[in-house]
XYZ file of C-alpha atoms in Angstrom:
678
model
C 112.012 186.225 106.989
C 112.082 190.023 106.966
C 115.113 191.609 105.367
C 117.495 193.149 107.757
C 118.227 196.788 107.337
C 121.519 197.420 105.559
C 121.801 193.949 104.105
C 122.908 193.521 100.435
C 119.421 192.390 99.448
C 117.854 195.546 100.965
C 120.331 197.762 99.076
C 119.633 196.036 95.747
C 115.870 196.400 96.320
C 116.259 200.109 97.036
C 118.290 200.669 93.819
C 115.786 198.757 91.637
C 113.348 201.052 89.719
C 109.628 200.980 90.471
C 107.642 198.396 88.555
C 110.726 196.301 87.716
C 110.371 192.527 87.806
C 111.788 190.758 90.769
C 115.455 189.668 90.611
C 116.118 186.124 89.413
C 119.124 185.772 91.739
C 118.528 183.099 94.285
C 118.315 184.059 97.826
C 121.442 183.347 99.836
C 121.479 179.994 101.460
C 123.793 177.293 102.549
C 126.333 176.099 99.920
C 125.707 172.888 98.018
C 126.595 169.768 99.844
C 126.340 171.403 103.233
C 123.228 171.778 105.370
C 122.208 175.024 106.924
C 123.101 173.725 110.347
C 126.571 172.408 109.456
C 128.328 175.463 110.754
C 130.441 178.184 109.161
C 132.247 177.624 105.787
C 135.560 175.855 105.670
C 137.590 179.025 105.277
C 136.235 180.320 108.517
C 136.619 176.979 110.264
C 138.540 177.031 113.477
C 141.759 175.151 112.701
C 142.486 174.631 116.352
C 139.460 172.365 116.674
C 140.491 170.089 113.695
C 143.363 167.552 113.743
C 146.579 168.954 112.129
C 148.031 166.851 109.225
C 151.738 165.992 109.518
C 153.852 168.115 107.069
C 155.687 166.210 104.285
C 159.358 165.708 105.238
C 162.339 166.595 102.958
C 163.130 164.090 100.221
C 166.066 161.813 100.729
C 169.008 161.767 98.349
C 167.852 158.482 96.918
C 164.412 159.901 96.172
C 165.939 162.974 94.534
C 168.198 160.852 92.342
C 165.296 158.672 91.330
C 163.272 161.747 90.460
C 166.088 163.093 88.266
C 166.451 159.705 86.583
C 162.744 159.583 85.857
C 162.885 163.009 84.234
C 165.894 162.040 82.113
C 164.247 158.826 81.103
C 161.364 160.821 79.633
C 163.678 163.306 77.848
C 166.469 161.098 76.451
C 165.783 158.248 74.124
C 169.087 156.472 74.960
C 168.807 156.836 78.709
C 167.847 153.236 79.370
C 170.823 152.092 77.288
C 173.125 154.439 79.181
C 171.948 153.148 82.557
C 172.285 149.516 81.561
C 175.666 149.906 79.842
C 177.128 151.952 82.687
C 176.245 149.258 85.206
C 177.914 146.597 83.097
C 180.911 148.862 82.448
C 181.519 149.214 86.181
C 182.007 145.463 86.353
C 183.951 145.312 83.094
C 186.629 147.787 84.110
C 187.459 146.129 87.410
C 190.891 144.485 87.414
C 189.522 141.498 89.298
C 187.026 140.645 86.542
C 188.054 137.394 84.779
C 188.818 137.518 81.066
C 185.965 135.211 80.141
C 183.484 137.320 82.082
C 184.799 140.421 80.318
C 184.141 138.878 76.932
C 180.582 138.088 78.018
C 180.050 141.637 79.243
C 181.410 143.111 75.998
C 179.086 140.874 74.004
C 176.108 141.999 76.097
C 177.088 145.656 75.811
C 177.488 145.543 72.052
C 174.163 143.760 71.719
C 172.442 146.522 73.680
C 174.226 149.379 71.864
C 174.007 147.931 68.365
C 172.913 150.505 65.816
C 173.557 153.431 68.155
C 177.333 153.313 68.576
C 177.985 156.555 66.611
C 175.605 158.432 68.930
C 176.886 156.829 72.106
C 180.543 157.424 71.149
C 179.914 161.176 71.392
C 178.677 161.040 74.996
C 180.859 161.652 78.015
C 179.716 158.479 79.776
C 179.103 156.017 76.988
C 182.282 156.933 75.109
C 184.146 155.329 77.989
C 181.969 152.256 77.662
C 182.793 151.972 73.959
C 186.501 152.396 74.708
C 186.319 149.580 77.240
C 184.621 147.354 74.675
C 187.427 148.042 72.204
C 190.054 147.379 74.839
C 188.655 144.184 76.361
C 186.719 142.796 73.412
C 187.807 140.110 71.005
C 189.028 140.736 67.466
C 185.511 140.025 66.220
C 184.068 142.597 68.617
C 186.564 145.242 67.490
C 185.777 144.528 63.858
C 182.063 144.976 64.585
C 182.686 148.296 66.341
C 184.890 149.499 63.482
C 182.305 148.502 60.886
C 179.586 150.491 62.653
C 181.715 153.557 63.404
C 183.569 153.741 60.092
C 180.853 155.676 58.183
C 180.767 158.261 60.988
C 184.466 158.217 61.870
C 184.972 161.840 60.838
C 182.191 163.091 63.136
C 183.421 160.871 65.965
C 186.989 162.175 65.529
C 185.838 165.790 65.786
C 184.058 165.158 69.101
C 185.768 165.988 72.353
C 184.804 162.578 73.753
C 184.566 160.621 70.540
C 188.185 161.256 69.603
C 189.240 158.952 72.452
C 187.183 156.173 70.889
C 188.753 156.822 67.482
C 192.272 156.805 68.941
C 191.561 153.550 70.779
C 190.258 151.972 67.568
C 193.387 153.045 65.687
C 195.803 151.870 68.361
C 194.202 148.403 68.526
C 193.625 148.007 64.784
C 195.370 145.225 62.908
C 197.662 146.064 59.957
C 194.864 144.953 57.631
C 192.419 147.404 59.252
C 194.663 150.479 58.972
C 193.895 150.972 55.240
C 190.175 150.879 56.096
C 190.669 153.671 58.600
C 192.642 155.670 56.048
C 189.898 155.268 53.464
C 187.293 156.400 55.997
C 189.174 159.684 56.515
C 190.581 160.154 53.017
C 190.318 163.700 51.741
C 189.719 165.106 55.230
C 193.174 164.854 56.793
C 193.981 168.606 56.459
C 190.624 169.521 57.983
C 191.142 167.087 60.850
C 194.684 168.330 61.473
C 193.462 171.848 62.226
C 190.680 170.661 64.575
C 191.654 170.766 68.280
C 190.222 167.307 69.017
C 190.689 165.547 65.693
C 194.391 166.391 65.435
C 195.047 163.661 68.014
C 193.299 161.144 65.760
C 195.508 162.155 62.822
C 198.596 161.734 64.983
C 197.483 158.265 66.116
C 196.804 157.243 62.522
C 200.219 158.569 61.446
C 201.916 156.396 64.054
C 200.238 153.245 62.723
C 200.663 154.058 59.020
C 203.416 152.601 56.844
C 205.810 154.748 54.831
C 203.603 154.587 51.744
C 200.486 155.356 53.771
C 202.204 158.318 55.401
C 203.085 159.655 51.967
C 199.416 159.340 51.034
C 198.356 161.251 54.143
C 200.896 164.007 53.530
C 199.820 164.248 49.881
C 196.468 165.694 50.933
C 198.278 168.833 52.098
C 200.024 169.289 48.751
C 196.807 169.622 46.761
C 195.780 167.851 43.586
C 199.157 168.509 41.973
C 200.883 165.929 44.120
C 198.236 163.270 43.538
C 198.225 163.795 39.774
C 201.999 163.968 39.373
C 203.279 161.789 42.157
C 200.851 159.267 43.591
C 199.278 157.734 40.486
C 200.930 154.456 39.585
C 201.435 153.280 36.028
C 198.678 150.711 36.321
C 196.143 153.250 37.508
C 196.253 152.424 41.236
C 197.366 154.921 43.787
C 200.678 154.554 45.553
C 200.314 153.233 49.037
C 196.915 151.662 48.483
C 198.312 148.335 47.311
C 195.751 147.454 44.660
C 195.328 143.797 43.868
C 197.765 142.447 41.278
C 199.805 145.674 41.302
C 202.837 146.340 43.416
C 202.652 149.744 45.065
C 205.466 151.999 43.814
C 207.935 153.617 46.140
C 206.298 156.693 47.694
C 207.603 160.019 46.457
C 208.694 162.750 48.811
C 207.953 166.392 48.212
C 211.563 167.036 47.208
C 211.434 164.259 44.626
C 208.181 165.577 43.194
C 209.470 169.142 42.962
C 212.555 168.026 41.096
C 210.404 166.500 38.373
C 207.882 169.363 38.210
C 207.916 172.639 36.354
C 208.102 175.983 38.124
C 204.379 176.685 37.866
C 203.448 173.360 39.425
C 205.916 173.950 42.252
C 204.323 177.281 43.081
C 200.835 175.791 43.156
C 201.978 172.982 45.432
C 203.638 175.412 47.840
C 200.579 177.654 47.801
C 198.329 174.727 48.719
C 200.748 173.677 51.441
C 200.905 177.197 52.846
C 197.110 177.539 52.816
C 196.711 174.375 54.872
C 199.662 174.776 57.235
C 199.397 178.411 58.296
C 195.995 177.995 60.046
C 197.406 175.021 61.917
C 200.421 177.062 63.017
C 198.254 180.011 64.049
C 196.090 177.726 66.203
C 199.252 176.217 67.776
C 198.074 172.702 66.799
C 201.598 171.510 66.043
C 201.841 168.465 68.304
C 201.289 165.794 65.655
C 204.209 164.242 63.795
C 202.637 164.769 60.373
C 202.617 168.526 60.975
C 206.285 168.367 61.989
C 207.159 166.684 58.717
C 205.132 169.093 56.616
C 206.546 172.161 58.344
C 210.089 170.865 57.921
C 209.516 170.252 54.217
C 207.858 173.606 53.727
C 210.471 175.673 55.569
C 213.448 174.011 53.898
C 212.070 173.725 50.330
C 209.642 176.628 49.895
C 210.687 179.990 48.432
C 211.994 182.563 50.885
C 208.957 184.848 50.513
C 206.597 182.075 51.628
C 208.884 181.049 54.475
C 208.811 184.600 55.846
C 205.027 184.414 56.235
C 205.230 181.180 58.226
C 207.945 182.256 60.661
C 205.851 184.749 62.652
C 203.182 182.287 63.946
C 205.851 179.673 64.643
C 208.074 181.999 66.708
C 206.066 181.173 69.812
C 205.266 178.355 72.222
C 204.702 176.174 69.169
C 208.446 175.483 69.041
C 208.270 173.744 72.410
C 205.747 171.281 70.969
C 207.883 170.481 67.919
C 211.476 170.277 69.114
C 211.217 166.767 70.596
C 210.984 164.931 67.242
C 213.481 164.634 64.401
C 211.521 166.574 61.788
C 209.998 168.873 64.382
C 213.474 169.871 65.553
C 214.410 170.532 61.934
C 211.420 172.855 61.571
C 212.266 174.623 64.843
C 215.884 175.115 63.750
C 214.668 176.531 60.421
C 212.491 179.050 62.270
C 215.484 180.168 64.340
C 217.843 180.253 61.348
C 215.528 182.052 58.905
C 213.934 184.411 61.411
C 214.828 188.043 61.900
C 216.362 189.443 65.066
C 212.853 190.255 66.305
C 211.696 186.691 65.680
C 214.702 185.285 67.532
C 214.023 187.492 70.522
C 210.496 186.095 70.688
C 211.898 182.574 70.546
C 214.422 183.278 73.307
C 211.719 184.619 75.603
C 209.584 181.556 74.961
C 212.452 179.180 75.792
C 213.188 180.729 79.168
C 212.600 178.069 81.800
C 212.522 175.211 79.271
C 216.239 175.125 78.431
C 217.183 172.189 80.725
C 214.508 169.952 79.204
C 215.535 170.910 75.672
C 219.215 170.373 76.414
C 218.546 166.809 77.597
C 216.284 165.970 74.661
C 217.654 163.813 71.853
C 216.547 166.346 69.230
C 215.592 169.401 71.267
C 219.199 170.414 71.884
C 219.531 171.051 68.124
C 217.380 174.174 68.535
C 219.758 175.469 71.218
C 222.736 174.805 68.946
C 221.133 176.842 66.165
C 220.333 179.754 68.463
C 223.889 179.808 69.814
C 225.209 180.000 66.238
C 222.921 182.642 64.727
C 221.779 184.976 67.535
C 223.636 188.284 67.583
C 222.020 189.618 70.767
C 224.307 187.693 73.102
C 223.130 189.698 76.100
C 219.577 188.372 75.779
C 220.947 184.965 74.810
C 222.950 184.770 78.045
C 219.959 185.807 80.140
C 217.372 183.493 78.613
C 219.280 180.386 77.470
C 222.825 180.293 78.818
C 221.822 181.217 82.377
C 219.360 178.309 82.595
C 221.904 175.960 81.050
C 224.600 177.089 83.478
C 222.464 176.231 86.520
C 222.751 172.504 85.738
C 226.248 172.527 84.282
C 227.460 169.807 86.681
C 224.922 167.407 85.200
C 225.103 168.598 81.601
C 228.855 168.109 81.316
C 228.277 164.340 81.484
C 225.027 164.189 79.490
C 225.287 162.748 75.995
C 223.064 165.366 74.351
C 223.541 168.421 76.564
C 227.346 168.242 76.403
C 227.216 168.943 72.650
C 226.343 172.541 73.436
C 229.635 172.967 75.303
C 231.604 171.141 72.630
C 230.069 173.258 69.868
C 231.009 176.435 71.716
C 234.585 175.232 72.133
C 234.939 173.782 68.603
C 231.961 174.595 66.344
C 230.854 172.508 63.369
C 233.113 169.590 64.264
C 231.790 166.331 62.807
C 233.274 164.441 65.742
C 230.995 166.262 68.187
C 227.957 167.158 66.036
C 227.169 164.338 63.566
C 226.334 165.243 59.987
C 222.684 164.189 60.387
C 222.314 166.621 63.290
C 224.350 169.315 61.535
C 221.913 169.288 58.608
C 219.133 170.213 61.057
C 221.158 172.826 62.913
C 222.190 174.622 59.707
C 219.347 174.524 57.141
C 220.132 175.414 53.508
C 220.414 179.178 52.889
C 217.610 181.085 51.176
C 217.844 184.376 49.328
C 214.992 186.874 49.517
C 214.569 189.274 46.620
C 213.882 192.833 47.719
C 212.287 193.908 44.437
C 210.036 191.000 43.471
C 206.686 190.454 45.243
C 206.170 187.145 47.059
C 204.139 185.518 44.280
C 206.608 186.416 41.542
C 209.520 185.262 43.610
C 207.811 181.966 44.301
C 207.293 181.325 40.619
C 210.977 181.793 39.905
C 212.325 180.059 42.975
C 214.681 177.211 42.283
C 214.504 174.098 44.425
C 217.594 173.520 46.515
C 217.798 169.765 47.012
C 221.461 169.542 47.863
C 220.723 170.547 51.461
C 224.430 171.095 52.033
C 225.122 172.754 55.378
C 226.507 176.268 55.246
C 227.661 178.120 58.338
C 225.417 181.143 58.654
C 228.076 183.235 60.316
C 230.239 183.005 57.186
C 227.651 184.784 55.035
C 228.403 188.296 53.809
C 227.367 191.228 55.966
C 225.966 192.945 52.893
C 223.315 190.219 52.569
C 222.217 190.180 56.208
C 218.989 191.533 57.587
C 218.462 194.449 59.904
C 219.677 193.212 63.288
C 217.807 195.944 65.112
C 214.656 193.953 64.492
C 212.683 196.847 63.015
C 209.903 195.528 60.879
C 210.238 191.889 61.975
C 209.046 189.188 59.641
C 206.612 191.353 57.745
C 209.156 193.663 56.118
C 212.695 192.583 55.341
C 215.292 193.884 52.932
C 216.610 191.584 50.251
C 219.482 189.216 50.916
C 220.127 185.885 52.546
C 217.254 185.017 54.840
C 218.265 185.077 58.495
C 221.939 185.875 57.892
C 223.844 187.066 60.941
C 226.140 190.080 61.114
C 228.272 189.218 64.116
C 231.529 187.319 63.720
C 231.259 183.729 64.934
C 234.366 183.915 67.142
C 233.161 187.147 68.742
C 229.762 185.588 69.449
C 231.315 182.530 71.120
C 233.625 184.742 73.146
C 230.730 186.862 74.447
C 228.706 183.770 75.345
C 231.584 182.221 77.286
C 232.412 185.548 78.941
C 228.867 185.876 80.271
C 229.568 183.444 83.112
C 229.445 180.089 81.378
C 233.199 179.989 80.755
C 234.084 180.688 84.391
C 231.600 178.098 85.644
C 232.968 175.568 83.165
C 236.538 176.174 84.313
C 235.570 175.593 87.955
C 233.715 172.354 87.197
C 236.484 170.931 85.014
C 239.253 171.814 87.464
C 237.433 170.192 90.384
C 236.418 167.008 88.525
C 239.231 166.544 86.003
C 240.077 162.960 87.010
C 236.422 161.865 86.942
C 235.447 163.633 83.726
C 238.401 162.445 81.663
C 237.273 158.865 82.194
C 233.853 159.563 80.634
C 233.427 159.539 76.844
C 231.028 162.508 76.879
C 232.936 164.816 79.194
C 236.564 163.965 78.396
C 236.576 165.925 75.143
C 235.265 169.019 76.962
C 238.191 168.885 79.391
C 240.869 168.622 76.713
C 239.258 171.191 74.394
C 239.043 173.642 77.284
C 242.728 173.064 78.054
C 243.503 174.164 74.496
C 241.451 177.342 74.878
C 238.854 176.286 72.312
C 238.934 176.814 68.563
C 240.286 180.281 67.831
C 241.113 180.719 71.517
C 237.504 181.639 72.385
C 237.742 180.410 75.978
C 241.119 182.058 76.499
C 239.800 185.355 75.123
C 236.771 185.144 77.417
C 238.555 184.160 80.645
C 242.181 185.073 80.102
C 245.126 182.778 79.548
C 245.826 182.541 83.291
C 242.530 180.762 83.960
C 243.129 178.295 81.140
C 246.660 177.599 82.350
C 245.255 176.917 85.810
C 242.913 174.351 84.265
C 245.880 172.804 82.452
C 247.751 172.392 85.719
C 244.726 170.685 87.303
C 244.426 168.263 84.377
C 248.155 167.480 84.291
C 248.025 166.848 88.030
C 245.297 164.286 87.421
C 247.323 162.708 84.590
C 250.279 162.243 86.926
C 248.231 159.993 89.199
C 249.103 156.326 89.490
C 245.537 155.086 89.839
C 243.535 154.376 92.994
C 241.067 151.974 94.552
C 237.512 152.518 93.358
C 235.490 154.654 95.710
C 232.890 152.072 96.690
C 231.840 150.208 99.769
C 233.160 146.861 98.535
C 236.538 145.746 97.387
C 237.176 145.902 93.664
C 239.917 146.244 91.097
C 242.117 149.295 91.299
C 241.185 152.126 88.942
C 243.931 152.541 86.310
C 245.900 155.720 85.840
C 244.316 158.261 83.512
C 246.880 157.774 80.752
C 246.148 154.042 80.804
C 242.372 154.400 81.035
C 240.465 153.260 77.952
C 238.329 156.372 77.442
C 240.788 158.945 78.774
C 243.616 157.775 76.499
C 241.415 157.846 73.408
C 239.999 161.252 74.221
C 243.441 162.762 74.748
C 244.786 161.249 71.529
C 241.788 162.353 69.452
C 241.748 165.951 70.663
C 245.515 166.363 70.375
C 245.297 165.339 66.728
C 242.440 167.785 66.136
C 244.602 170.689 67.257
C 246.636 172.672 64.784
C 245.882 174.713 61.697
C 244.406 178.212 61.825
C 243.577 178.295 65.520
C 244.817 181.783 66.319
C 247.811 182.901 68.331
C 246.197 182.434 71.741
C 244.970 178.921 70.977
C 248.268 177.864 69.400
C 250.211 179.133 72.399
C 247.958 177.388 74.896
C 247.960 174.134 72.936
C 251.745 174.064 72.706
C 251.969 174.823 76.412
C 249.575 172.011 77.293
C 251.454 169.491 75.132
C 254.756 170.489 76.718
C 253.327 170.349 80.249
C 251.800 166.894 79.698
C 255.092 165.602 78.298
C 257.347 167.056 80.962
C 255.253 166.302 84.036
C 253.097 163.271 83.204
C 254.709 161.267 80.384
C 258.467 161.745 80.422
C 259.068 160.308 83.916
C 257.252 157.083 82.880
C 257.937 157.008 79.171
C 259.304 153.453 79.099
C 256.168 152.222 80.852
C 253.725 154.260 78.760
C 254.896 153.191 75.292
C 252.788 150.074 75.778
C 249.063 149.660 76.273
C 246.447 152.373 75.955
C 248.878 155.149 76.914
C 250.961 154.517 73.762
C 248.278 156.305 71.707
C 248.668 159.421 73.826
C 252.474 159.377 73.530
C 252.273 159.039 69.742
C 249.759 161.905 69.571
C 252.058 164.091 71.678
C 254.926 163.412 69.267
C 252.735 164.517 66.341
C 251.148 167.549 68.027
C 254.332 168.969 69.582
C 256.397 171.494 67.716
C 259.975 172.732 67.659
C 262.308 171.581 70.402
C 259.649 169.651 72.299
C 259.061 167.342 69.341
C 262.798 166.586 69.124
C 262.954 165.783 72.833
C 259.961 163.470 72.595
C 261.385 161.588 69.618
C 264.773 161.207 71.295
C 263.249 159.869 74.480
C 261.024 157.516 72.534
C 264.008 156.090 70.667
C 265.667 155.295 73.968
C 262.561 153.512 75.206
C 262.067 151.556 71.973
C 265.698 150.540 71.539
C 267.522 149.969 68.311
C 265.207 147.244 67.001
C 262.408 149.681 66.096
C 262.514 153.257 64.863
C 260.247 155.999 66.142
C 258.704 156.518 62.694
C 257.854 152.838 62.357
C 256.375 152.795 65.844
C 254.288 155.936 65.162
C 253.122 154.534 61.821
C 251.014 152.008 63.697
C 248.949 154.943 65.017
C 248.836 156.900 61.751
C 245.320 155.693 60.967
C 244.053 157.331 64.155
C 244.932 160.769 62.831
C 242.704 160.265 59.798
C 239.880 158.961 61.986
C 240.172 161.867 64.400
C 239.802 164.426 61.657
């Protein structure tokens, strides 16, 4: 076939030089596998003439899930175990599953997960499966899980998911298994306590530990000094471990160890304790009870220079996480008592909005008592603490814990209202900070104060107090008593009551006098308020007219003859207040507390109240009231009255008693109550 003009072959032939051999390139022809008559190539094929294939539809959700599962199965070596265990776990956790079936499922799960429990306990999904096995398994199953996890218990505890498995193991462990858990974590307790996840494991282990085991856990924070000097028994076994054939000695506390140690050893112990506790405080990981105990010991026993360093990180939201336990409340009170004015302001701002919960707490209200005793900035105190407390005054006046705040404002440091165990938390032992010596030198010379005798901080000398302006804060303080307050205690109480709390209290007591006097918690508040409070604080805050108005309301309630109980059904008549069990005892006790150096205002109001009660409530029914519960009140009136009123009471009593019994002999039967009241 002749070459067409302009074709590629013609152009190549024209460019080839003369005499050159012919090109080896094959002539164009039909492609392999297709004849010359089969038509144009596929890419030029007319698609309209060929049948159109149906496009693949979108994958269903089931197909997508299966595809993801297949990919995971190729990537994760434990995926088949996870799938199988999750399916069984779904049946295991159902409430309708019988107990016997649960035991079978746990046995099957443990058989499939054997040897891989430490890995699976770290997973989000399988950690729940392991927890369910611990919860629903038999004692043998739990022992098997513990045996496999024990070598890796530290790693499991530090995992965000594994710590739930560790806590479940600890909570279900038998008393014989607790020492095994302690041995698995021995030497790592301080490190676990400052880990965000593992601190919960330490707290769970502390709850299950005995007193000796707790001492062993706390000893790890004291350093080697405590173990060498305090925890080694005579026979060579450690205290709390209970070696065979040797009785474990009584565990030593930090105070006991410090008493028997030299000054250099004490400093090293406190330095170790500070090194381990300060990071925990800075991270705000203060929820566990072991940290509460250690902080309380450190703040009350350590030298003042070391305490100053710990106050700054604790003057924050950390106090809210500590104040609900006994030792945590002691640590919180120490922070408030030893802190500077700047530290206390930080604490007051943190407490705003949380005061009602703290006031109701068995131990949390101790922190409020300390702040009300040591804070000189009463303006901020009224805004942040007293205002929140005042909003729920109607409820607090009858609450066993919250009412102590009112009683302490009216009569501070009274053992009748604030027990000695609580007082020791509210007023920690004083500490003196040397202005010349550096912290390390002062620590080496610090003497241990183990007496822990309470001392009212407001009675400390003004010369030893810190700068109340708050300049410098915790980092720079002059020498003197740590945390001492400048303001007079009576002036502080007067300013607190004058900020609105006193007026609100007077309104509540006047409106509910009859009801409150019959309650053991609130009755003392009513009578103390009628006397103007210790030193006349309430009278100075409100004025004597307001207090006298409250006295008239209370005497009006005392004049009542009793009434039918306010209920929908018939019941016994409610006795008169003077014959009521709680009201009579409250009146007698408070009347005997009055007297002494109360101040002119308080003495005048107390004498006026005694005279008003005698003239209006007791004298008209004296012959009736010398018997029963009211006799205690009459005898207390005769002892508390002064001058002419006392003579009138004794004369009237002699008439009621007759000639067979003298007034002195009759009053002698109540003499023991005076000693009890004080």
